[in-house]
């Protein structure tokens, strides 16, 4: 599977984990719902600034979105949430 489709799967998974709709993410990222859908399906590449906006809206790093690598900034919120359980 190519990088764009893998990124789309990670974005969609994160959106669902947060319980957000594509409309919610689009609003948070100040993008269209179509852009979010395109990102999640991996049907075409996104502009770098849109990747950053979507990642910010989902609270993940671009490194995680693009490569699936967990960066320190991705781990802190996870540990914070786990400590609240």
C-alpha positions as a LaTeX table, in Angstrom:
\begin{tabular}{lrrr}
\hline
Residue & $x$ (\AA) & $y$ (\AA) & $z$ (\AA) \\
\hline
Unk1 & 0.00 & 0.00 & 0.00 \\
Unk2 & 1.35 & 3.42 & $-0.84$ \\
Unk3 & 2.21 & 6.15 & 1.64 \\
Unk4 & $-0.80$ & 8.35 & 0.80 \\
Unk5 & $-3.29$ & 5.54 & 1.47 \\
Unk6 & $-1.51$ & 4.53 & 4.68 \\
Unk7 & $-1.62$ & 8.13 & 5.88 \\
Unk8 & $-5.32$ & 8.26 & 5.06 \\
Unk9 & $-5.96$ & 5.17 & 7.16 \\
Unk10 & $-4.10$ & 6.68 & 10.12 \\
Unk11 & $-6.06$ & 9.93 & 9.82 \\
Unk12 & $-9.40$ & 8.11 & 9.62 \\
Unk13 & $-8.51$ & 5.88 & 12.56 \\
Unk14 & $-7.54$ & 8.86 & 14.70 \\
Unk15 & $-10.72$ & 10.73 & 13.75 \\
Unk16 & $-12.82$ & 7.75 & 14.80 \\
Unk17 & $-10.85$ & 7.40 & 18.06 \\
Unk18 & $-11.78$ & 10.98 & 18.87 \\
Unk19 & $-15.42$ & 10.36 & 17.95 \\
Unk20 & $-15.38$ & 13.08 & 15.31 \\
Unk21 & $-17.12$ & 13.26 & 11.97 \\
Unk22 & $-15.36$ & 14.41 & 8.83 \\
Unk23 & $-17.38$ & 17.62 & 9.15 \\
Unk24 & $-16.00$ & 18.17 & 12.68 \\
Unk25 & $-12.42$ & 17.73 & 11.50 \\
Unk26 & $-13.00$ & 19.98 & 8.49 \\
Unk27 & $-14.33$ & 22.70 & 10.77 \\
Unk28 & $-11.41$ & 22.37 & 13.20 \\
Unk29 & $-8.88$ & 22.39 & 10.34 \\
Unk30 & $-10.65$ & 25.17 & 8.43 \\
Unk31 & $-10.85$ & 22.93 & 5.36 \\
Unk32 & $-13.69$ & 21.41 & 3.37 \\
Unk33 & $-15.25$ & 18.07 & 4.21 \\
Unk34 & $-14.21$ & 16.95 & 0.71 \\
Unk35 & $-10.57$ & 17.61 & 1.60 \\
Unk36 & $-10.89$ & 15.46 & 4.73 \\
Unk37 & $-12.54$ & 12.70 & 2.72 \\
Unk38 & $-9.81$ & 12.87 & 0.07 \\
Unk39 & $-7.16$ & 12.71 & 2.81 \\
Unk40 & $-8.75$ & 9.65 & 4.40 \\
Unk41 & $-9.23$ & 7.73 & 1.18 \\
Unk42 & $-5.76$ & 8.63 & $-0.07$ \\
Unk43 & $-7.21$ & 9.28 & $-3.51$ \\
Unk44 & $-4.76$ & 12.13 & $-4.14$ \\
Unk45 & $-1.90$ & 13.87 & $-2.40$ \\
Unk46 & $-2.60$ & 16.79 & $-0.11$ \\
Unk47 & $-0.81$ & 20.11 & 0.02 \\
Unk48 & 1.66 & 20.15 & 2.93 \\
Unk49 & $-0.17$ & 22.96 & 4.70 \\
Unk50 & $-3.38$ & 20.92 & 4.65 \\
Unk51 & $-1.62$ & 17.92 & 6.16 \\
Unk52 & $-0.43$ & 20.16 & 8.98 \\
Unk53 & $-3.94$ & 21.57 & 9.53 \\
Unk54 & $-5.50$ & 18.10 & 9.65 \\
Unk55 & $-2.84$ & 16.81 & 12.03 \\
Unk56 & $-3.37$ & 19.81 & 14.31 \\
Unk57 & $-7.12$ & 19.21 & 14.26 \\
Unk58 & $-6.58$ & 15.56 & 15.20 \\
Unk59 & $-3.87$ & 16.25 & 17.78 \\
Unk60 & $-1.21$ & 14.14 & 16.06 \\
Unk61 & 2.21 & 14.88 & 14.64 \\
Unk62 & 2.84 & 15.04 & 10.92 \\
Unk63 & 5.51 & 12.37 & 11.48 \\
Unk64 & 2.85 & 9.97 & 12.72 \\
Unk65 & 0.46 & 10.84 & 9.90 \\
Unk66 & 3.07 & 10.47 & 7.18 \\
Unk67 & 5.19 & 7.61 & 8.46 \\
Unk68 & 3.27 & 5.99 & 11.31 \\
Unk69 & 6.16 & 6.79 & 13.66 \\
Unk70 & 5.24 & 7.69 & 17.20 \\
Unk71 & 6.91 & 10.95 & 18.14 \\
Unk72 & 7.32 & 12.24 & 21.73 \\
Unk73 & 4.51 & 14.73 & 21.17 \\
Unk74 & 2.19 & 11.82 & 20.28 \\
Unk75 & 3.06 & 9.88 & 23.44 \\
Unk76 & 2.43 & 12.58 & 26.04 \\
Unk77 & $-1.33$ & 12.93 & 25.38 \\
Unk78 & $-1.64$ & 9.13 & 25.38 \\
Unk79 & 0.00 & 8.80 & 28.79 \\
Unk80 & $-2.07$ & 11.71 & 30.08 \\
Unk81 & $-5.32$ & 10.02 & 29.02 \\
Unk82 & $-4.24$ & 6.64 & 30.41 \\
Unk83 & $-3.46$ & 8.20 & 33.79 \\
Unk84 & $-7.05$ & 9.48 & 33.97 \\
Unk85 & $-8.50$ & 5.97 & 33.72 \\
\hline
\end{tabular}
